[in-house]
Short mmCIF file of N, CA and C in Angstrom, two decimals:
data_model
loop_
_atom_site.label_atom_id
_atom_site.label_comp_id
_atom_site.label_asym_id
_atom_site.label_seq_id
_atom_site.Cartn_x
_atom_site.Cartn_y
_atom_site.Cartn_z
N MET A 88 14.84 -8.60 0.26
CA MET A 88 13.57 -9.12 -0.21
C MET A 88 13.34 -8.80 -1.68
N PHE A 89 13.64 -7.57 -2.06
CA PHE A 89 13.39 -7.18 -3.44
C PHE A 89 14.31 -7.93 -4.39
N GLU A 90 15.52 -8.24 -3.92
CA GLU A 90 16.43 -9.02 -4.75
C GLU A 90 15.87 -10.42 -4.99
N ARG A 91 15.25 -11.00 -3.97
CA ARG A 91 14.65 -12.33 -4.14
C ARG A 91 13.51 -12.26 -5.16
N TYR A 92 12.72 -11.20 -5.10
CA TYR A 92 11.64 -11.02 -6.08
C TYR A 92 12.24 -10.99 -7.49
N ASP A 93 13.29 -10.20 -7.67
CA ASP A 93 13.93 -10.11 -8.99
C ASP A 93 14.46 -11.47 -9.44
N ASP A 94 14.99 -12.24 -8.49
CA ASP A 94 15.46 -13.59 -8.83
C ASP A 94 14.32 -14.47 -9.32
N PHE A 95 13.18 -14.40 -8.64
CA PHE A 95 12.02 -15.20 -9.05
C PHE A 95 11.56 -14.79 -10.46
N ILE A 96 11.53 -13.50 -10.72
CA ILE A 96 11.14 -13.02 -12.06
C ILE A 96 12.13 -13.53 -13.09
N GLY A 97 13.43 -13.43 -12.78
CA GLY A 97 14.47 -13.90 -13.70
C GLY A 97 14.36 -15.39 -14.01
N LYS A 98 13.88 -16.17 -13.05
CA LYS A 98 13.71 -17.62 -13.24
C LYS A 98 12.35 -17.97 -13.85
N GLY A 99 11.50 -16.95 -14.05
CA GLY A 99 10.18 -17.21 -14.61
C GLY A 99 9.21 -17.79 -13.61
N ASP A 100 9.44 -17.60 -12.33
CA ASP A 100 8.62 -18.17 -11.27
C ASP A 100 7.61 -17.15 -10.76
N ALA A 101 6.50 -17.01 -11.48
CA ALA A 101 5.47 -16.02 -11.13
C ALA A 101 4.83 -16.35 -9.79
N HIS A 102 4.67 -17.63 -9.48
CA HIS A 102 4.05 -18.02 -8.21
C HIS A 102 4.86 -17.50 -7.02
N SER A 103 6.16 -17.78 -7.01
CA SER A 103 7.00 -17.34 -5.88
C SER A 103 7.13 -15.82 -5.84
N ALA A 104 7.19 -15.18 -7.01
CA ALA A 104 7.24 -13.72 -7.05
C ALA A 104 5.98 -13.12 -6.44
N ALA A 105 4.83 -13.71 -6.77
CA ALA A 105 3.57 -13.22 -6.21
C ALA A 105 3.52 -13.43 -4.70
N MET A 106 3.98 -14.58 -4.23
CA MET A 106 4.02 -14.84 -2.79
C MET A 106 4.91 -13.81 -2.09
N MET A 107 6.04 -13.49 -2.71
CA MET A 107 6.96 -12.50 -2.14
C MET A 107 6.28 -11.14 -2.04
N ASN A 108 5.54 -10.75 -3.08
CA ASN A 108 4.84 -9.47 -3.04
C ASN A 108 3.75 -9.45 -1.99
N VAL A 109 3.04 -10.54 -1.79
CA VAL A 109 2.04 -10.59 -0.72
C VAL A 109 2.72 -10.37 0.63
N MET A 110 3.88 -10.98 0.81
CA MET A 110 4.60 -10.81 2.06
C MET A 110 5.06 -9.36 2.22
N ILE A 111 5.64 -8.79 1.17
CA ILE A 111 6.19 -7.43 1.26
C ILE A 111 5.08 -6.40 1.44
N TRP A 112 4.09 -6.43 0.53
CA TRP A 112 3.10 -5.35 0.49
C TRP A 112 1.84 -5.64 1.30
N GLY A 113 1.54 -6.89 1.54
CA GLY A 113 0.34 -7.23 2.30
C GLY A 113 0.58 -7.38 3.78
N ARG A 114 1.65 -8.08 4.11
CA ARG A 114 1.92 -8.36 5.52
C ARG A 114 2.91 -7.38 6.12
N GLY A 115 3.73 -6.78 5.29
CA GLY A 115 4.75 -5.85 5.77
C GLY A 115 6.08 -6.55 5.92
N THR A 116 7.13 -5.81 5.64
CA THR A 116 8.46 -6.40 5.64
C THR A 116 8.96 -6.73 7.04
N GLN A 117 8.35 -6.18 8.06
CA GLN A 117 8.83 -6.40 9.42
C GLN A 117 7.94 -7.36 10.19
N SER A 118 6.99 -7.97 9.52
CA SER A 118 6.08 -8.88 10.22
C SER A 118 6.09 -10.25 9.55
N HIS A 119 5.53 -11.19 10.22
CA HIS A 119 5.41 -12.54 9.69
C HIS A 119 3.92 -12.81 9.46
N ASN A 120 3.59 -14.01 9.09
CA ASN A 120 2.19 -14.36 8.88
C ASN A 120 1.51 -14.44 10.25
N ASP A 121 1.24 -13.27 10.80
CA ASP A 121 0.72 -13.18 12.16
C ASP A 121 -0.79 -13.05 12.23
N GLY A 122 -1.47 -13.23 11.10
CA GLY A 122 -2.93 -13.19 11.11
C GLY A 122 -3.52 -11.82 10.87
N ARG A 123 -2.69 -10.78 10.72
CA ARG A 123 -3.24 -9.44 10.49
C ARG A 123 -3.88 -9.33 9.11
N LEU A 124 -3.39 -10.11 8.15
CA LEU A 124 -3.92 -10.08 6.79
C LEU A 124 -4.84 -11.29 6.61
N SER A 125 -6.11 -11.01 6.34
CA SER A 125 -7.07 -12.11 6.21
C SER A 125 -6.73 -12.97 5.00
N ARG A 126 -7.16 -14.20 5.03
CA ARG A 126 -6.90 -15.14 3.92
C ARG A 126 -7.55 -14.64 2.62
N VAL A 127 -8.74 -14.07 2.73
CA VAL A 127 -9.45 -13.57 1.55
C VAL A 127 -8.63 -12.47 0.87
N VAL A 128 -8.13 -11.52 1.67
CA VAL A 128 -7.33 -10.42 1.11
C VAL A 128 -6.02 -10.96 0.55
N ALA A 129 -5.38 -11.86 1.29
CA ALA A 129 -4.12 -12.45 0.81
C ALA A 129 -4.31 -13.16 -0.52
N ASP A 130 -5.41 -13.90 -0.67
CA ASP A 130 -5.68 -14.60 -1.93
C ASP A 130 -5.90 -13.63 -3.08
N LYS A 131 -6.62 -12.54 -2.82
CA LYS A 131 -6.85 -11.54 -3.87
C LYS A 131 -5.55 -10.86 -4.27
N LEU A 132 -4.74 -10.52 -3.26
CA LEU A 132 -3.45 -9.92 -3.55
C LEU A 132 -2.59 -10.88 -4.37
N PHE A 133 -2.58 -12.15 -3.98
CA PHE A 133 -1.78 -13.14 -4.70
C PHE A 133 -2.18 -13.20 -6.17
N ASP A 134 -3.47 -13.27 -6.45
CA ASP A 134 -3.94 -13.33 -7.84
C ASP A 134 -3.48 -12.11 -8.63
N TRP A 135 -3.60 -10.94 -8.02
CA TRP A 135 -3.21 -9.70 -8.67
C TRP A 135 -1.70 -9.69 -8.92
N TYR A 136 -0.91 -10.02 -7.90
CA TYR A 136 0.55 -10.01 -8.04
C TYR A 136 1.04 -11.07 -9.01
N ARG A 137 0.36 -12.22 -9.07
CA ARG A 137 0.76 -13.26 -10.03
C ARG A 137 0.55 -12.75 -11.45
N MET A 138 -0.56 -12.05 -11.69
CA MET A 138 -0.81 -11.48 -13.00
C MET A 138 0.28 -10.47 -13.37
N ILE A 139 0.66 -9.62 -12.44
CA ILE A 139 1.71 -8.64 -12.68
C ILE A 139 3.04 -9.34 -12.97
N ALA A 140 3.37 -10.36 -12.17
CA ALA A 140 4.62 -11.11 -12.37
C ALA A 140 4.63 -11.79 -13.73
N GLN A 141 3.50 -12.37 -14.13
CA GLN A 141 3.43 -13.04 -15.44
C GLN A 141 3.65 -12.03 -16.55
N ARG A 142 3.09 -10.84 -16.41
CA ARG A 142 3.29 -9.79 -17.42
C ARG A 142 4.75 -9.37 -17.46
N GLU A 143 5.36 -9.25 -16.28
CA GLU A 143 6.76 -8.83 -16.23
C GLU A 143 7.66 -9.91 -16.85
N ILE A 144 7.40 -11.17 -16.53
CA ILE A 144 8.19 -12.28 -17.09
C ILE A 144 8.06 -12.32 -18.61
N ALA A 145 6.86 -12.06 -19.10
CA ALA A 145 6.61 -12.09 -20.55
C ALA A 145 7.14 -10.84 -21.26
N GLY A 146 7.61 -9.87 -20.49
CA GLY A 146 8.10 -8.63 -21.08
C GLY A 146 7.00 -7.69 -21.49
N ASN A 147 5.83 -7.84 -20.87
CA ASN A 147 4.68 -7.00 -21.21
C ASN A 147 4.39 -5.97 -20.12
N GLU A 148 5.42 -5.40 -19.55
CA GLU A 148 5.25 -4.42 -18.47
C GLU A 148 4.74 -5.13 -17.21
N GLY A 149 5.43 -5.00 -16.12
CA GLY A 149 5.02 -5.65 -14.89
C GLY A 149 4.13 -4.79 -14.03
N SER A 150 4.20 -3.49 -14.21
CA SER A 150 3.47 -2.60 -13.34
C SER A 150 1.97 -2.69 -13.56
N ALA A 151 1.22 -2.52 -12.48
CA ALA A 151 -0.23 -2.46 -12.58
C ALA A 151 -0.66 -1.08 -13.09
N ILE A 152 0.24 -0.13 -13.08
CA ILE A 152 -0.07 1.23 -13.51
C ILE A 152 0.48 1.42 -14.92
N PRO A 153 -0.37 1.71 -15.88
CA PRO A 153 0.12 1.93 -17.24
C PRO A 153 1.13 3.07 -17.28
N ALA A 154 2.17 2.91 -18.07
CA ALA A 154 3.26 3.89 -18.13
C ALA A 154 2.75 5.30 -18.42
N GLU A 155 1.72 5.42 -19.26
CA GLU A 155 1.22 6.76 -19.61
C GLU A 155 0.55 7.47 -18.43
N ASP A 156 0.21 6.71 -17.36
CA ASP A 156 -0.41 7.32 -16.19
C ASP A 156 0.61 7.75 -15.14
N LEU A 157 1.87 7.37 -15.33
CA LEU A 157 2.90 7.76 -14.37
C LEU A 157 3.26 9.22 -14.62
N LYS A 158 3.14 10.03 -13.61
CA LYS A 158 3.38 11.46 -13.73
C LYS A 158 4.58 11.87 -12.88
N PRO A 159 5.19 13.01 -13.18
CA PRO A 159 6.26 13.51 -12.31
C PRO A 159 5.74 13.74 -10.90
N ALA A 160 6.63 13.70 -9.94
CA ALA A 160 6.25 13.89 -8.54
C ALA A 160 5.54 15.23 -8.35
N ALA A 161 4.53 15.22 -7.52
CA ALA A 161 3.75 16.43 -7.25
C ALA A 161 4.07 17.00 -5.87
N ALA A 162 5.15 16.56 -5.28
CA ALA A 162 5.48 16.96 -3.91
C ALA A 162 5.54 18.48 -3.76
N GLY A 163 6.03 19.16 -4.76
CA GLY A 163 6.14 20.61 -4.68
C GLY A 163 4.81 21.33 -4.68
N ARG A 164 3.74 20.64 -5.03
CA ARG A 164 2.41 21.27 -5.09
C ARG A 164 1.51 20.87 -3.92
N LEU A 165 2.01 20.08 -2.98
CA LEU A 165 1.17 19.63 -1.87
C LEU A 165 0.58 20.80 -1.08
N SER A 166 1.35 21.85 -0.92
CA SER A 166 0.86 23.00 -0.14
C SER A 166 -0.27 23.74 -0.85
N ASP A 167 -0.50 23.43 -2.12
CA ASP A 167 -1.61 24.05 -2.87
C ASP A 167 -2.95 23.38 -2.59
N ILE A 168 -2.94 22.23 -1.95
CA ILE A 168 -4.20 21.53 -1.66
C ILE A 168 -4.98 22.34 -0.65
N SER A 169 -6.23 22.63 -0.98
CA SER A 169 -7.03 23.51 -0.12
C SER A 169 -8.33 22.87 0.34
N VAL A 170 -8.40 21.56 0.28
CA VAL A 170 -9.58 20.86 0.78
C VAL A 170 -9.17 20.03 2.00
N PRO A 171 -10.12 19.73 2.89
CA PRO A 171 -9.78 18.89 4.05
C PRO A 171 -9.18 17.57 3.57
N SER A 172 -8.09 17.18 4.20
CA SER A 172 -7.35 16.00 3.74
C SER A 172 -6.95 15.11 4.90
N MET A 173 -6.92 13.82 4.60
CA MET A 173 -6.48 12.81 5.55
C MET A 173 -5.36 12.03 4.89
N VAL A 174 -4.36 11.67 5.68
CA VAL A 174 -3.23 10.89 5.18
C VAL A 174 -3.05 9.72 6.16
N ALA A 175 -2.99 8.53 5.62
CA ALA A 175 -2.85 7.34 6.45
C ALA A 175 -1.69 6.50 5.96
N TYR A 176 -1.08 5.77 6.88
CA TYR A 176 -0.02 4.84 6.50
C TYR A 176 -0.02 3.66 7.46
N GLY A 177 0.55 2.57 7.01
CA GLY A 177 0.64 1.36 7.82
C GLY A 177 2.02 1.22 8.45
N ARG A 178 2.06 0.98 9.72
CA ARG A 178 3.31 0.87 10.47
C ARG A 178 4.29 -0.11 9.83
N TYR A 179 3.79 -1.19 9.23
CA TYR A 179 4.65 -2.24 8.69
C TYR A 179 4.89 -2.11 7.20
N ASP A 180 4.52 -0.97 6.64
CA ASP A 180 4.80 -0.72 5.23
C ASP A 180 6.28 -0.33 5.10
N GLU A 181 6.73 -0.13 3.89
CA GLU A 181 8.11 0.29 3.65
C GLU A 181 8.38 1.62 4.34
N THR A 182 9.56 1.77 4.89
CA THR A 182 9.95 3.00 5.56
C THR A 182 9.81 4.19 4.63
N SER A 183 10.21 4.04 3.37
CA SER A 183 10.13 5.15 2.43
C SER A 183 8.68 5.57 2.19
N THR A 184 7.77 4.61 2.15
CA THR A 184 6.35 4.94 1.98
C THR A 184 5.84 5.71 3.19
N ASN A 185 6.19 5.25 4.37
CA ASN A 185 5.73 5.93 5.58
C ASN A 185 6.30 7.34 5.67
N GLU A 186 7.56 7.50 5.31
CA GLU A 186 8.16 8.84 5.32
C GLU A 186 7.48 9.75 4.30
N ALA A 187 7.10 9.19 3.15
CA ALA A 187 6.40 9.98 2.14
C ALA A 187 5.04 10.43 2.65
N MET A 188 4.35 9.56 3.37
CA MET A 188 3.03 9.92 3.91
C MET A 188 3.17 11.02 4.98
N LYS A 189 4.16 10.90 5.82
CA LYS A 189 4.40 11.93 6.85
C LYS A 189 4.75 13.25 6.18
N TYR A 190 5.57 13.19 5.15
CA TYR A 190 5.95 14.39 4.40
C TYR A 190 4.71 15.05 3.81
N ALA A 191 3.86 14.25 3.17
CA ALA A 191 2.64 14.79 2.57
C ALA A 191 1.76 15.45 3.62
N ALA A 192 1.58 14.80 4.76
CA ALA A 192 0.73 15.36 5.81
C ALA A 192 1.29 16.67 6.35
N GLN A 193 2.61 16.79 6.41
CA GLN A 193 3.23 18.03 6.87
C GLN A 193 3.05 19.17 5.87
N ARG A 194 2.98 18.83 4.59
CA ARG A 194 2.93 19.86 3.55
C ARG A 194 1.50 20.26 3.17
N ILE A 195 0.52 19.40 3.41
CA ILE A 195 -0.87 19.72 3.07
C ILE A 195 -1.46 20.48 4.25
N PRO A 196 -1.89 21.70 4.03
CA PRO A 196 -2.41 22.51 5.13
C PRO A 196 -3.58 21.82 5.85
N GLY A 197 -3.45 21.65 7.16
CA GLY A 197 -4.52 21.08 7.98
C GLY A 197 -4.73 19.58 7.85
N ALA A 198 -3.86 18.89 7.15
CA ALA A 198 -4.05 17.45 6.94
C ALA A 198 -3.98 16.69 8.27
N LYS A 199 -4.80 15.66 8.37
CA LYS A 199 -4.81 14.77 9.53
C LYS A 199 -4.02 13.52 9.17
N LEU A 200 -3.10 13.11 10.03
CA LEU A 200 -2.25 11.96 9.80
C LEU A 200 -2.60 10.85 10.78
N LYS A 201 -2.67 9.61 10.28
CA LYS A 201 -2.97 8.46 11.14
C LYS A 201 -2.09 7.29 10.75
N GLU A 202 -1.50 6.67 11.77
CA GLU A 202 -0.74 5.44 11.58
C GLU A 202 -1.63 4.26 11.98
N PHE A 203 -1.70 3.26 11.11
CA PHE A 203 -2.45 2.04 11.41
C PHE A 203 -1.46 0.93 11.70
N ASP A 204 -1.85 -0.01 12.52
CA ASP A 204 -0.97 -1.11 12.94
C ASP A 204 -1.08 -2.27 11.94
N ILE A 205 -0.81 -1.96 10.67
CA ILE A 205 -0.90 -2.94 9.58
C ILE A 205 0.23 -2.64 8.60
N ALA A 206 0.13 -3.22 7.39
CA ALA A 206 1.16 -3.01 6.38
C ALA A 206 0.70 -1.97 5.36
N HIS A 207 0.33 -2.38 4.17
CA HIS A 207 0.15 -1.47 3.04
C HIS A 207 -1.32 -1.20 2.68
N MET A 208 -2.17 -2.18 2.79
CA MET A 208 -3.55 -2.07 2.33
C MET A 208 -4.47 -1.76 3.51
N ILE A 209 -4.43 -0.54 3.97
CA ILE A 209 -5.10 -0.15 5.21
C ILE A 209 -6.58 -0.49 5.22
N ASN A 210 -7.30 -0.10 4.19
CA ASN A 210 -8.74 -0.31 4.17
C ASN A 210 -9.11 -1.78 4.01
N LEU A 211 -8.20 -2.62 3.52
CA LEU A 211 -8.48 -4.05 3.39
C LEU A 211 -8.02 -4.84 4.60
N GLU A 212 -6.90 -4.45 5.19
CA GLU A 212 -6.35 -5.18 6.32
C GLU A 212 -7.05 -4.85 7.63
N SER A 213 -7.53 -3.64 7.74
CA SER A 213 -8.17 -3.19 8.98
C SER A 213 -9.43 -2.39 8.64
N PRO A 214 -10.40 -3.03 7.98
CA PRO A 214 -11.55 -2.27 7.48
C PRO A 214 -12.37 -1.57 8.56
N SER A 215 -12.59 -2.20 9.69
CA SER A 215 -13.41 -1.56 10.74
C SER A 215 -12.73 -0.32 11.28
N GLU A 216 -11.46 -0.44 11.62
CA GLU A 216 -10.73 0.71 12.16
C GLU A 216 -10.65 1.83 11.12
N PHE A 217 -10.36 1.46 9.86
CA PHE A 217 -10.29 2.47 8.81
C PHE A 217 -11.63 3.16 8.61
N ASN A 218 -12.70 2.38 8.50
CA ASN A 218 -14.03 2.96 8.28
C ASN A 218 -14.46 3.84 9.44
N ASN A 219 -14.16 3.43 10.67
CA ASN A 219 -14.50 4.26 11.83
C ASN A 219 -13.75 5.58 11.79
N TRP A 220 -12.46 5.52 11.44
CA TRP A 220 -11.65 6.73 11.35
C TRP A 220 -12.19 7.65 10.26
N LEU A 221 -12.50 7.09 9.11
CA LEU A 221 -13.02 7.87 8.00
C LEU A 221 -14.38 8.48 8.35
N GLU A 222 -15.24 7.69 8.95
CA GLU A 222 -16.58 8.19 9.33
C GLU A 222 -16.48 9.33 10.33
N ALA A 223 -15.62 9.19 11.33
CA ALA A 223 -15.47 10.24 12.33
C ALA A 223 -14.93 11.52 11.68
N TYR A 224 -14.02 11.36 10.73
CA TYR A 224 -13.47 12.53 10.05
C TYR A 224 -14.55 13.21 9.23
N LEU A 225 -15.31 12.44 8.48
CA LEU A 225 -16.34 13.02 7.61
C LEU A 225 -17.50 13.62 8.39
N ASP A 226 -17.79 13.04 9.57
CA ASP A 226 -18.89 13.56 10.39
C ASP A 226 -18.72 15.03 10.74
N GLN A 227 -17.51 15.49 10.86
CA GLN A 227 -17.30 16.89 11.23
C GLN A 227 -17.74 17.87 10.15
N PHE A 228 -17.97 17.37 8.94
CA PHE A 228 -18.37 18.23 7.84
C PHE A 228 -19.86 18.18 7.55
N LEU A 229 -20.57 17.32 8.26
CA LEU A 229 -22.02 17.21 8.08
C LEU A 229 -22.73 18.27 8.90
N LEU A 230 -23.79 18.77 8.36
CA LEU A 230 -24.56 19.81 9.07
C LEU A 230 -25.43 19.20 10.13
#
């Protein structure tokens, strides 16, 4: 899939590159257009990914994250986190992303881990389930 994205960028096809990113990051690499991703979210993702692809094609940095904000990995400091923490991941996201989330949850003392039956954008793809999970977690800290 990623090779196809690179091919689209190489051909200057921002539309197809954006569609590929919606499929990879919005729907998940192991799923099809099965209705889990709403049309509204898919359209917003498409607009965002098309902008990124156009920047990459033009040679103006493709990433949505400015280079100066990219920091070295903080994995070695996860055990220093001392506040209540939640870690979530989507079942249909990239395997490496899911493994990173599981790793983080294991290293952060007391972290709660949750798998959602979606891809990458948990709070957008499954807002009710995400909000209920978040609310239940936060309720335990209210007096």
